[in-house]
């Protein structure tokens, strides 16, 4: 019996594997033995993944020389023992630890995928250090993937990547969208709006993600505050973890009134349910790797408003699936938001075109096929 090629994915959090790799692993497991390294406390956290085995490794998001060296040493021993044909890392810290351990242990195929750069909005030494880590990952690994074309161009222009060993699968996106899961449903829409207390005729602007400065949350609040002062049938629905205590500043926006034209839903594990309540999805981010939440919203037939930062530009088409505002520009964002009040028909027009674009370019099945083809070619496996 021929030995099957062995692939090991390395992530900091098991949630990363669940959110972005589940479909890929399921398909790859048909032809390869797939393993996972992650910082998990219980195998229940990874029970839904089609993996042959898992290895627990303490990978911390913050830089810690002591812990990081220990992690490299443990991973090096694991790689030497298992003799993987390929290792594949996601997220910066996992990427650094994996690149070092895999290079030292002599693994032939060392892959990393970039999904955004924390250093893009940093300055001084922090930017230099974090950017240098990405450069080291590129130096040590053999194949570099990027989940968006504009992100790849950004990294090339910053001198992080070489064109020779970097690529984007298809039109981008690390995992695509489950278009059967993220599909609009009027019954669910009415139910969710009723539960929250949103009038049926209100135009609902949505934000779904981590609440922090880099996501443009303060520009969103300021723009909606102005919008609510000028129009009465508008509503802002925000969901996600408030990482920086952004919403404690709500009293600074007098036209935003909790329960009347605003609701903070908190974190949700079912975005496909909550998105039904919305009309326009807003992501005025300072930086994005790709903007997975944008194509999920488009799949739900929401019009979108996105900033013109690199990365998120790939997730939408200006004046076709939504509108594009300038980064950190309250006036530009307000104009985009007001455009939908002045001409509500744009919501349906952009929404329908958005879903069609997702079906054609970003379906989960299509993206997974790119991953499977990549590994069959890389490892010279016959399908």
mmCIF file of C-alpha atoms in Angstrom:
data_model
loop_
_atom_site.group_PDB
_atom_site.id
_atom_site.type_symbol
_atom_site.label_atom_id
_atom_site.label_comp_id
_atom_site.label_asym_id
_atom_site.label_seq_id
_atom_site.Cartn_x
_atom_site.Cartn_y
_atom_site.Cartn_z
ATOM 1 C CA UNK A 1 0.000 0.000 0.000
ATOM 2 C CA UNK A 2 1.407 3.362 -1.072
ATOM 3 C CA UNK A 3 2.121 5.912 1.640
ATOM 4 C CA UNK A 4 -0.182 8.940 1.500
ATOM 5 C CA UNK A 5 1.424 12.359 1.539
ATOM 6 C CA UNK A 6 1.171 14.145 4.866
ATOM 7 C CA UNK A 7 0.113 17.787 5.242
ATOM 8 C CA UNK A 8 0.197 19.697 8.522
ATOM 9 C CA UNK A 9 -1.662 22.964 9.077
ATOM 10 C CA UNK A 10 -0.458 25.215 11.884
ATOM 11 C CA UNK A 11 -2.727 27.875 13.404
ATOM 12 C CA UNK A 12 -2.647 29.851 16.642
ATOM 13 C CA UNK A 13 -6.312 29.293 17.453
ATOM 14 C CA UNK A 14 -8.505 26.297 16.581
ATOM 15 C CA UNK A 15 -11.199 28.846 15.666
ATOM 16 C CA UNK A 16 -9.051 29.813 12.671
ATOM 17 C CA UNK A 17 -9.117 26.237 11.422
ATOM 18 C CA UNK A 18 -12.854 25.916 12.021
ATOM 19 C CA UNK A 19 -13.657 29.197 10.277
ATOM 20 C CA UNK A 20 -11.337 29.064 7.286
ATOM 21 C CA UNK A 21 -9.993 25.546 6.760
ATOM 22 C CA UNK A 22 -12.842 23.174 7.463
ATOM 23 C CA UNK A 23 -13.959 22.764 3.847
ATOM 24 C CA UNK A 24 -10.397 22.574 2.535
ATOM 25 C CA UNK A 25 -9.373 19.941 5.082
ATOM 26 C CA UNK A 26 -12.472 17.870 4.325
ATOM 27 C CA UNK A 27 -11.588 17.723 0.619
ATOM 28 C CA UNK A 28 -7.843 17.308 1.122
ATOM 29 C CA UNK A 29 -8.409 14.427 3.542
ATOM 30 C CA UNK A 30 -9.744 12.323 0.674
ATOM 31 C CA UNK A 31 -6.264 12.089 -0.827
ATOM 32 C CA UNK A 32 -3.868 13.177 1.935
ATOM 33 C CA UNK A 33 -3.279 12.574 5.619
ATOM 34 C CA UNK A 34 -4.059 15.951 7.177
ATOM 35 C CA UNK A 35 -2.779 16.992 10.618
ATOM 36 C CA UNK A 36 -3.356 20.108 12.701
ATOM 37 C CA UNK A 37 -1.200 22.018 15.176
ATOM 38 C CA UNK A 38 -3.065 24.553 17.300
ATOM 39 C CA UNK A 39 -3.382 26.000 20.783
ATOM 40 C CA UNK A 40 -6.444 24.011 21.886
ATOM 41 C CA UNK A 41 -7.546 22.930 25.338
ATOM 42 C CA UNK A 42 -9.802 20.062 24.319
ATOM 43 C CA UNK A 43 -10.172 17.884 21.240
ATOM 44 C CA UNK A 44 -13.816 18.946 21.239
ATOM 45 C CA UNK A 45 -12.636 22.256 19.764
ATOM 46 C CA UNK A 46 -11.419 20.464 16.623
ATOM 47 C CA UNK A 47 -13.808 17.504 16.526
ATOM 48 C CA UNK A 48 -15.533 18.735 13.346
ATOM 49 C CA UNK A 49 -12.310 18.766 11.345
ATOM 50 C CA UNK A 50 -11.404 15.788 9.141
ATOM 51 C CA UNK A 51 -7.881 15.406 10.471
ATOM 52 C CA UNK A 52 -5.843 12.287 11.144
ATOM 53 C CA UNK A 53 -4.312 13.709 14.303
ATOM 54 C CA UNK A 54 -3.681 16.951 16.184
ATOM 55 C CA UNK A 55 -0.808 18.336 18.218
ATOM 56 C CA UNK A 56 -1.348 20.888 20.975
ATOM 57 C CA UNK A 57 1.104 23.784 20.949
ATOM 58 C CA UNK A 58 1.030 26.953 23.016
ATOM 59 C CA UNK A 59 1.157 29.738 20.436
ATOM 60 C CA UNK A 60 0.587 33.181 21.906
ATOM 61 C CA UNK A 61 -0.469 36.205 19.877
ATOM 62 C CA UNK A 62 1.885 38.576 21.708
ATOM 63 C CA UNK A 63 5.644 38.394 21.180
ATOM 64 C CA UNK A 64 7.370 36.513 24.011
ATOM 65 C CA UNK A 65 10.945 35.377 23.389
ATOM 66 C CA UNK A 66 10.764 32.683 26.076
ATOM 67 C CA UNK A 67 7.450 31.176 24.963
ATOM 68 C CA UNK A 68 8.193 31.556 21.262
ATOM 69 C CA UNK A 69 11.551 29.760 21.476
ATOM 70 C CA UNK A 70 9.886 26.964 23.440
ATOM 71 C CA UNK A 71 7.189 26.702 20.780
ATOM 72 C CA UNK A 72 9.767 26.493 17.978
ATOM 73 C CA UNK A 73 11.648 23.750 19.842
ATOM 74 C CA UNK A 74 8.508 21.665 20.427
ATOM 75 C CA UNK A 75 7.327 22.100 16.864
ATOM 76 C CA UNK A 76 10.771 21.201 15.523
ATOM 77 C CA UNK A 77 10.677 17.909 17.455
ATOM 78 C CA UNK A 78 7.159 17.195 16.232
ATOM 79 C CA UNK A 79 8.097 17.879 12.610
ATOM 80 C CA UNK A 80 11.193 15.672 12.869
ATOM 81 C CA UNK A 81 9.100 12.852 14.277
ATOM 82 C CA UNK A 82 6.229 13.041 11.799
ATOM 83 C CA UNK A 83 8.232 13.850 8.636
ATOM 84 C CA UNK A 84 5.520 15.832 6.887
ATOM 85 C CA UNK A 85 5.624 16.374 3.148
ATOM 86 C CA UNK A 86 4.235 19.885 3.547
ATOM 87 C CA UNK A 87 3.436 22.281 6.372
ATOM 88 C CA UNK A 88 1.097 25.244 5.978
ATOM 89 C CA UNK A 89 0.775 28.129 8.431
ATOM 90 C CA UNK A 90 -1.834 30.846 8.909
ATOM 91 C CA UNK A 91 -1.570 34.074 10.953
ATOM 92 C CA UNK A 92 1.737 35.904 11.654
ATOM 93 C CA UNK A 93 2.817 34.255 14.913
ATOM 94 C CA UNK A 94 2.027 30.746 13.697
ATOM 95 C CA UNK A 95 3.777 31.652 10.460
ATOM 96 C CA UNK A 96 7.012 32.668 12.194
ATOM 97 C CA UNK A 97 7.158 29.647 14.515
ATOM 98 C CA UNK A 98 6.277 27.255 11.699
ATOM 99 C CA UNK A 99 8.769 28.753 9.250
ATOM 100 C CA UNK A 100 11.636 28.413 11.742
ATOM 101 C CA UNK A 101 10.741 24.890 12.872
ATOM 102 C CA UNK A 102 10.032 23.600 9.376
ATOM 103 C CA UNK A 103 13.199 25.097 7.899
ATOM 104 C CA UNK A 104 15.383 23.674 10.680
ATOM 105 C CA UNK A 105 13.753 20.243 10.441
ATOM 106 C CA UNK A 106 14.249 20.087 6.680
ATOM 107 C CA UNK A 107 10.631 19.923 5.508
ATOM 108 C CA UNK A 108 10.643 20.308 1.729
ATOM 109 C CA UNK A 109 7.412 22.253 1.209
ATOM 110 C CA UNK A 110 6.839 25.160 3.607
ATOM 111 C CA UNK A 111 3.730 27.218 2.865
ATOM 112 C CA UNK A 112 2.312 30.327 4.485
ATOM 113 C CA UNK A 113 -0.795 32.315 3.576
ATOM 114 C CA UNK A 114 -0.998 36.044 4.270
ATOM 115 C CA UNK A 115 -4.450 37.265 5.275
ATOM 116 C CA UNK A 116 -3.622 40.830 6.286
ATOM 117 C CA UNK A 117 -0.858 42.879 7.850
ATOM 118 C CA UNK A 118 -1.103 44.257 11.388
ATOM 119 C CA UNK A 119 1.872 46.510 10.652
ATOM 120 C CA UNK A 120 0.107 48.320 7.799
ATOM 121 C CA UNK A 121 -1.242 50.947 10.215
ATOM 122 C CA UNK A 122 1.733 50.920 12.593
ATOM 123 C CA UNK A 123 4.652 53.371 12.733
ATOM 124 C CA UNK A 124 8.247 53.409 13.914
ATOM 125 C CA UNK A 125 9.801 50.374 15.561
ATOM 126 C CA UNK A 126 6.530 48.404 15.823
ATOM 127 C CA UNK A 127 6.068 48.599 12.062
ATOM 128 C CA UNK A 128 9.699 47.675 11.427
ATOM 129 C CA UNK A 129 9.576 44.656 13.766
ATOM 130 C CA UNK A 130 6.286 43.220 12.535
ATOM 131 C CA UNK A 131 7.171 43.790 8.898
ATOM 132 C CA UNK A 132 10.551 42.112 9.471
ATOM 133 C CA UNK A 133 8.759 39.042 10.839
ATOM 134 C CA UNK A 134 6.750 38.782 7.623
ATOM 135 C CA UNK A 135 9.951 39.152 5.588
ATOM 136 C CA UNK A 136 11.563 36.331 7.570
ATOM 137 C CA UNK A 137 8.563 34.078 6.947
ATOM 138 C CA UNK A 138 8.865 34.743 3.215
ATOM 139 C CA UNK A 139 12.619 34.075 3.309
ATOM 140 C CA UNK A 140 12.312 30.723 5.072
ATOM 141 C CA UNK A 141 9.203 29.349 3.340
ATOM 142 C CA UNK A 142 9.070 27.886 -0.152
ATOM 143 C CA UNK A 143 5.567 28.923 -1.223
ATOM 144 C CA UNK A 144 3.699 32.074 -0.241
ATOM 145 C CA UNK A 145 -0.044 32.422 -0.742
ATOM 146 C CA UNK A 146 -2.007 35.655 -0.376
ATOM 147 C CA UNK A 147 -5.777 35.824 -0.068
ATOM 148 C CA UNK A 148 -6.196 38.904 -2.246
ATOM 149 C CA UNK A 149 -4.675 40.467 -5.368
ATOM 150 C CA UNK A 150 -4.425 44.015 -4.024
ATOM 151 C CA UNK A 151 -2.841 42.672 -0.825
ATOM 152 C CA UNK A 152 -0.229 40.897 -2.946
ATOM 153 C CA UNK A 153 0.530 44.127 -4.796
ATOM 154 C CA UNK A 154 0.847 45.944 -1.468
ATOM 155 C CA UNK A 155 3.327 43.357 -0.167
ATOM 156 C CA UNK A 156 5.304 43.482 -3.400
ATOM 157 C CA UNK A 157 5.488 47.281 -3.246
ATOM 158 C CA UNK A 158 6.650 47.082 0.390
ATOM 159 C CA UNK A 159 9.453 44.689 -0.529
ATOM 160 C CA UNK A 160 8.048 41.836 1.557
ATOM 161 C CA UNK A 161 7.295 39.412 -1.271
ATOM 162 C CA UNK A 162 8.980 38.218 -4.406
ATOM 163 C CA UNK A 163 6.732 37.739 -7.408
ATOM 164 C CA UNK A 164 8.409 34.421 -8.167
ATOM 165 C CA UNK A 165 7.161 32.431 -5.180
ATOM 166 C CA UNK A 166 3.898 34.187 -4.315
ATOM 167 C CA UNK A 167 0.431 33.652 -5.722
ATOM 168 C CA UNK A 168 -3.283 34.287 -5.228
ATOM 169 C CA UNK A 169 -5.795 31.533 -5.896
ATOM 170 C CA UNK A 170 -8.462 32.650 -8.365
ATOM 171 C CA UNK A 171 -9.957 36.011 -7.410
ATOM 172 C CA UNK A 172 -8.849 35.730 -3.782
ATOM 173 C CA UNK A 173 -10.364 34.808 -0.387
ATOM 174 C CA UNK A 174 -8.965 32.213 1.994
ATOM 175 C CA UNK A 175 -12.140 30.156 2.212
ATOM 176 C CA UNK A 176 -14.821 31.693 0.028
ATOM 177 C CA UNK A 177 -18.476 31.640 1.049
ATOM 178 C CA UNK A 178 -20.903 28.799 1.666
ATOM 179 C CA UNK A 179 -23.543 30.199 -0.676
ATOM 180 C CA UNK A 180 -26.187 27.775 0.559
ATOM 181 C CA UNK A 181 -25.632 28.900 4.147
ATOM 182 C CA UNK A 182 -25.299 32.599 3.360
ATOM 183 C CA UNK A 183 -28.500 33.051 1.408
ATOM 184 C CA UNK A 184 -31.248 35.635 2.105
ATOM 185 C CA UNK A 185 -34.474 34.546 3.792
ATOM 186 C CA UNK A 186 -37.404 36.952 4.231
ATOM 187 C CA UNK A 187 -38.933 34.903 7.028
ATOM 188 C CA UNK A 188 -35.730 35.040 9.066
ATOM 189 C CA UNK A 189 -35.356 38.720 8.213
ATOM 190 C CA UNK A 190 -38.756 39.563 9.670
ATOM 191 C CA UNK A 191 -38.139 37.408 12.738
ATOM 192 C CA UNK A 192 -34.742 38.927 13.556
ATOM 193 C CA UNK A 193 -35.996 42.470 13.030
ATOM 194 C CA UNK A 194 -38.932 41.806 15.306
ATOM 195 C CA UNK A 195 -36.720 40.319 18.029
ATOM 196 C CA UNK A 196 -34.393 43.323 17.958
ATOM 197 C CA UNK A 197 -37.172 45.862 17.516
ATOM 198 C CA UNK A 198 -36.249 47.223 14.096
ATOM 199 C CA UNK A 199 -39.153 48.749 12.113
ATOM 200 C CA UNK A 200 -39.743 46.938 8.823
ATOM 201 C CA UNK A 201 -39.422 50.101 6.740
ATOM 202 C CA UNK A 202 -36.104 51.249 8.276
ATOM 203 C CA UNK A 203 -32.938 51.115 6.209
ATOM 204 C CA UNK A 204 -30.506 49.083 8.304
ATOM 205 C CA UNK A 205 -26.763 49.656 8.129
ATOM 206 C CA UNK A 206 -24.736 46.782 9.559
ATOM 207 C CA UNK A 207 -21.257 46.304 10.906
ATOM 208 C CA UNK A 208 -20.138 42.795 11.829
ATOM 209 C CA UNK A 209 -16.628 42.196 13.111
ATOM 210 C CA UNK A 210 -14.168 43.153 15.815
ATOM 211 C CA UNK A 211 -14.864 46.633 17.155
ATOM 212 C CA UNK A 212 -11.633 48.625 17.108
ATOM 213 C CA UNK A 213 -10.102 51.733 15.627
ATOM 214 C CA UNK A 214 -8.563 49.934 12.629
ATOM 215 C CA UNK A 215 -11.993 48.707 11.541
ATOM 216 C CA UNK A 216 -13.145 52.318 11.169
ATOM 217 C CA UNK A 217 -15.731 52.021 13.921
ATOM 218 C CA UNK A 218 -15.409 55.657 15.006
ATOM 219 C CA UNK A 219 -15.899 56.904 11.447
ATOM 220 C CA UNK A 220 -18.971 54.690 11.200
ATOM 221 C CA UNK A 221 -20.463 56.077 14.415
ATOM 222 C CA UNK A 222 -19.736 59.670 13.385
ATOM 223 C CA UNK A 223 -21.206 59.198 9.906
ATOM 224 C CA UNK A 224 -24.320 57.485 11.202
ATOM 225 C CA UNK A 225 -24.749 60.165 13.849
ATOM 226 C CA UNK A 226 -24.938 62.747 11.063
ATOM 227 C CA UNK A 227 -27.188 60.495 8.974
ATOM 228 C CA UNK A 228 -29.612 59.970 11.867
ATOM 229 C CA UNK A 229 -29.795 63.740 12.402
ATOM 230 C CA UNK A 230 -30.891 64.234 8.800
ATOM 231 C CA UNK A 231 -33.041 61.158 8.161
ATOM 232 C CA UNK A 232 -35.539 59.342 10.361
ATOM 233 C CA UNK A 233 -35.860 55.909 8.755
ATOM 234 C CA UNK A 234 -32.285 54.737 9.358
ATOM 235 C CA UNK A 235 -30.927 52.175 11.828
ATOM 236 C CA UNK A 236 -27.435 51.012 12.811
ATOM 237 C CA UNK A 237 -26.936 47.383 13.854
ATOM 238 C CA UNK A 238 -23.494 46.437 15.173
ATOM 239 C CA UNK A 239 -22.309 42.925 16.056
ATOM 240 C CA UNK A 240 -18.939 41.666 17.250
ATOM 241 C CA UNK A 241 -16.567 41.803 20.182
ATOM 242 C CA UNK A 242 -15.920 45.330 21.477
ATOM 243 C CA UNK A 243 -12.169 44.858 21.875
ATOM 244 C CA UNK A 244 -11.304 48.444 22.713
ATOM 245 C CA UNK A 245 -14.424 49.607 24.542
ATOM 246 C CA UNK A 246 -15.493 51.654 21.538
ATOM 247 C CA UNK A 247 -19.161 51.756 22.498
ATOM 248 C CA UNK A 248 -18.485 53.505 25.790
ATOM 249 C CA UNK A 249 -18.165 56.602 23.594
ATOM 250 C CA UNK A 250 -21.774 56.382 22.375
ATOM 251 C CA UNK A 251 -22.882 59.370 24.503
ATOM 252 C CA UNK A 252 -20.632 61.500 22.291
ATOM 253 C CA UNK A 253 -23.026 60.878 19.386
ATOM 254 C CA UNK A 254 -26.312 62.577 20.352
ATOM 255 C CA UNK A 255 -28.318 61.438 17.323
ATOM 256 C CA UNK A 256 -27.633 57.762 18.036
ATOM 257 C CA UNK A 257 -30.234 56.413 20.439
ATOM 258 C CA UNK A 258 -30.117 52.862 21.774
ATOM 259 C CA UNK A 259 -33.217 50.848 20.806
ATOM 260 C CA UNK A 260 -34.571 53.699 18.667
ATOM 261 C CA UNK A 261 -32.078 53.744 15.818
ATOM 262 C CA UNK A 262 -29.224 51.651 17.195
ATOM 263 C CA UNK A 263 -28.613 48.186 18.623
ATOM 264 C CA UNK A 264 -25.438 46.436 19.739
ATOM 265 C CA UNK A 265 -26.001 42.726 19.296
ATOM 266 C CA UNK A 266 -22.683 41.534 20.692
ATOM 267 C CA UNK A 267 -20.779 38.547 19.359
ATOM 268 C CA UNK A 268 -22.663 36.115 17.130
ATOM 269 C CA UNK A 269 -21.786 32.590 16.003
ATOM 270 C CA UNK A 270 -24.474 32.746 13.301
ATOM 271 C CA UNK A 271 -23.730 35.773 11.092
ATOM 272 C CA UNK A 272 -25.797 34.233 8.317
ATOM 273 C CA UNK A 273 -28.878 34.668 10.528
ATOM 274 C CA UNK A 274 -28.171 38.195 11.708
ATOM 275 C CA UNK A 275 -27.205 39.522 8.278
ATOM 276 C CA UNK A 276 -30.792 38.915 7.155
ATOM 277 C CA UNK A 277 -31.820 41.951 9.194
ATOM 278 C CA UNK A 278 -29.590 44.311 7.238
ATOM 279 C CA UNK A 279 -29.741 46.283 4.017
ATOM 280 C CA UNK A 280 -26.258 47.767 3.722
ATOM 281 C CA UNK A 281 -23.069 46.254 5.139
ATOM 282 C CA UNK A 282 -20.404 48.755 6.192
ATOM 283 C CA UNK A 283 -16.680 48.094 6.516
ATOM 284 C CA UNK A 284 -14.787 51.414 6.570
ATOM 285 C CA UNK A 285 -11.602 49.629 7.609
ATOM 286 C CA UNK A 286 -8.086 51.075 7.708
ATOM 287 C CA UNK A 287 -6.608 47.712 6.684
ATOM 288 C CA UNK A 288 -7.887 44.330 5.532
ATOM 289 C CA UNK A 289 -6.327 41.225 4.076
ATOM 290 C CA UNK A 290 -9.340 40.526 1.913
ATOM 291 C CA UNK A 291 -12.643 41.250 3.628
ATOM 292 C CA UNK A 292 -14.376 37.896 4.040
ATOM 293 C CA UNK A 293 -17.279 39.543 5.855
ATOM 294 C CA UNK A 294 -17.927 41.667 2.774
ATOM 295 C CA UNK A 295 -18.467 38.735 0.421
ATOM 296 C CA UNK A 296 -20.587 37.007 3.077
ATOM 297 C CA UNK A 297 -22.786 40.109 3.191
ATOM 298 C CA UNK A 298 -22.899 40.254 -0.614
ATOM 299 C CA UNK A 299 -23.957 36.609 -0.672
ATOM 300 C CA UNK A 300 -26.866 37.665 1.548
ATOM 301 C CA UNK A 301 -27.793 40.315 -1.082
ATOM 302 C CA UNK A 302 -26.770 43.244 1.081
ATOM 303 C CA UNK A 303 -25.328 46.277 -0.653
ATOM 304 C CA UNK A 304 -21.898 47.105 0.776
ATOM 305 C CA UNK A 305 -19.906 50.189 1.695
ATOM 306 C CA UNK A 306 -16.157 49.633 1.960
ATOM 307 C CA UNK A 307 -13.105 51.813 2.334
ATOM 308 C CA UNK A 308 -10.551 52.118 -0.440
ATOM 309 C CA UNK A 309 -7.788 50.392 1.515
ATOM 310 C CA UNK A 310 -5.932 47.530 -0.125
ATOM 311 C CA UNK A 311 -7.378 44.076 0.471
ATOM 312 C CA UNK A 312 -11.023 44.948 0.886
ATOM 313 C CA UNK A 313 -11.003 46.426 -2.616
ATOM 314 C CA UNK A 314 -11.003 42.870 -4.003
ATOM 315 C CA UNK A 315 -14.180 41.963 -2.126
ATOM 316 C CA UNK A 316 -16.464 44.444 -3.897
ATOM 317 C CA UNK A 317 -16.895 46.385 -7.143
ATOM 318 C CA UNK A 318 -17.553 50.104 -6.770
ATOM 319 C CA UNK A 319 -20.926 51.211 -8.168
ATOM 320 C CA UNK A 320 -21.791 47.603 -8.985
ATOM 321 C CA UNK A 321 -22.010 45.680 -5.696
ATOM 322 C CA UNK A 322 -21.681 48.702 -3.426
ATOM 323 C CA UNK A 323 -20.005 52.046 -2.849
ATOM 324 C CA UNK A 324 -16.428 52.845 -1.916
ATOM 325 C CA UNK A 325 -15.440 55.515 0.601
ATOM 326 C CA UNK A 326 -12.044 56.950 1.466
ATOM 327 C CA UNK A 327 -10.135 55.586 4.453
ATOM 328 C CA UNK A 328 -10.648 57.547 7.691
ATOM 329 C CA UNK A 329 -12.906 60.046 5.908
ATOM 330 C CA UNK A 330 -16.188 60.695 7.729
ATOM 331 C CA UNK A 331 -17.565 62.900 4.973
ATOM 332 C CA UNK A 332 -16.884 60.308 2.283
ATOM 333 C CA UNK A 333 -18.498 57.558 4.353
ATOM 334 C CA UNK A 334 -21.517 59.746 5.113
ATOM 335 C CA UNK A 335 -22.041 60.459 1.408
ATOM 336 C CA UNK A 336 -22.068 56.728 0.674
ATOM 337 C CA UNK A 337 -24.545 56.040 3.478
ATOM 338 C CA UNK A 338 -26.817 58.892 2.428
ATOM 339 C CA UNK A 339 -26.832 57.698 -1.186
ATOM 340 C CA UNK A 340 -28.917 54.682 -0.198
ATOM 341 C CA UNK A 341 -31.476 56.836 1.610
ATOM 342 C CA UNK A 342 -31.788 59.129 -1.386
ATOM 343 C CA UNK A 343 -32.070 56.210 -3.801
ATOM 344 C CA UNK A 344 -33.193 53.038 -1.965
ATOM 345 C CA UNK A 345 -33.404 51.064 -5.217
ATOM 346 C CA UNK A 346 -29.608 50.848 -5.134
ATOM 347 C CA UNK A 347 -29.862 48.431 -2.222
ATOM 348 C CA UNK A 348 -31.555 45.722 -4.246
ATOM 349 C CA UNK A 349 -29.553 46.437 -7.419
ATOM 350 C CA UNK A 350 -26.194 46.199 -5.675
ATOM 351 C CA UNK A 351 -27.337 43.315 -3.503
ATOM 352 C CA UNK A 352 -28.390 41.116 -6.398
ATOM 353 C CA UNK A 353 -25.229 41.845 -8.367
ATOM 354 C CA UNK A 354 -23.168 41.171 -5.258
ATOM 355 C CA UNK A 355 -24.609 37.707 -4.712
ATOM 356 C CA UNK A 356 -24.123 36.814 -8.373
ATOM 357 C CA UNK A 357 -20.483 37.889 -8.165
ATOM 358 C CA UNK A 358 -19.951 35.738 -5.070
ATOM 359 C CA UNK A 359 -21.520 32.716 -6.783
ATOM 360 C CA UNK A 360 -19.276 33.164 -9.831
ATOM 361 C CA UNK A 361 -15.988 34.000 -8.093
ATOM 362 C CA UNK A 362 -16.039 33.186 -4.374
ATOM 363 C CA UNK A 363 -18.117 30.098 -3.657
ATOM 364 C CA UNK A 364 -16.564 27.887 -1.005
ATOM 365 C CA UNK A 365 -16.484 24.948 -3.398
ATOM 366 C CA UNK A 366 -14.575 26.954 -6.007
ATOM 367 C CA UNK A 367 -11.973 28.179 -3.506
ATOM 368 C CA UNK A 368 -11.521 24.695 -2.039
ATOM 369 C CA UNK A 369 -10.878 23.307 -5.520
ATOM 370 C CA UNK A 370 -8.022 25.794 -5.891
ATOM 371 C CA UNK A 371 -6.466 24.512 -2.635
ATOM 372 C CA UNK A 372 -6.841 20.873 -3.657
ATOM 373 C CA UNK A 373 -5.338 21.524 -7.111
ATOM 374 C CA UNK A 374 -2.434 23.381 -5.508
ATOM 375 C CA UNK A 375 -1.545 20.456 -3.258
ATOM 376 C CA UNK A 376 -1.895 17.828 -5.944
ATOM 377 C CA UNK A 377 0.465 19.847 -8.147
ATOM 378 C CA UNK A 378 2.876 20.624 -5.304
ATOM 379 C CA UNK A 379 3.144 17.029 -4.133
ATOM 380 C CA UNK A 380 2.834 15.528 -7.607
ATOM 381 C CA UNK A 381 -0.168 13.519 -6.518
ATOM 382 C CA UNK A 382 -2.454 11.996 -9.110
ATOM 383 C CA UNK A 383 -6.170 12.717 -8.651
#
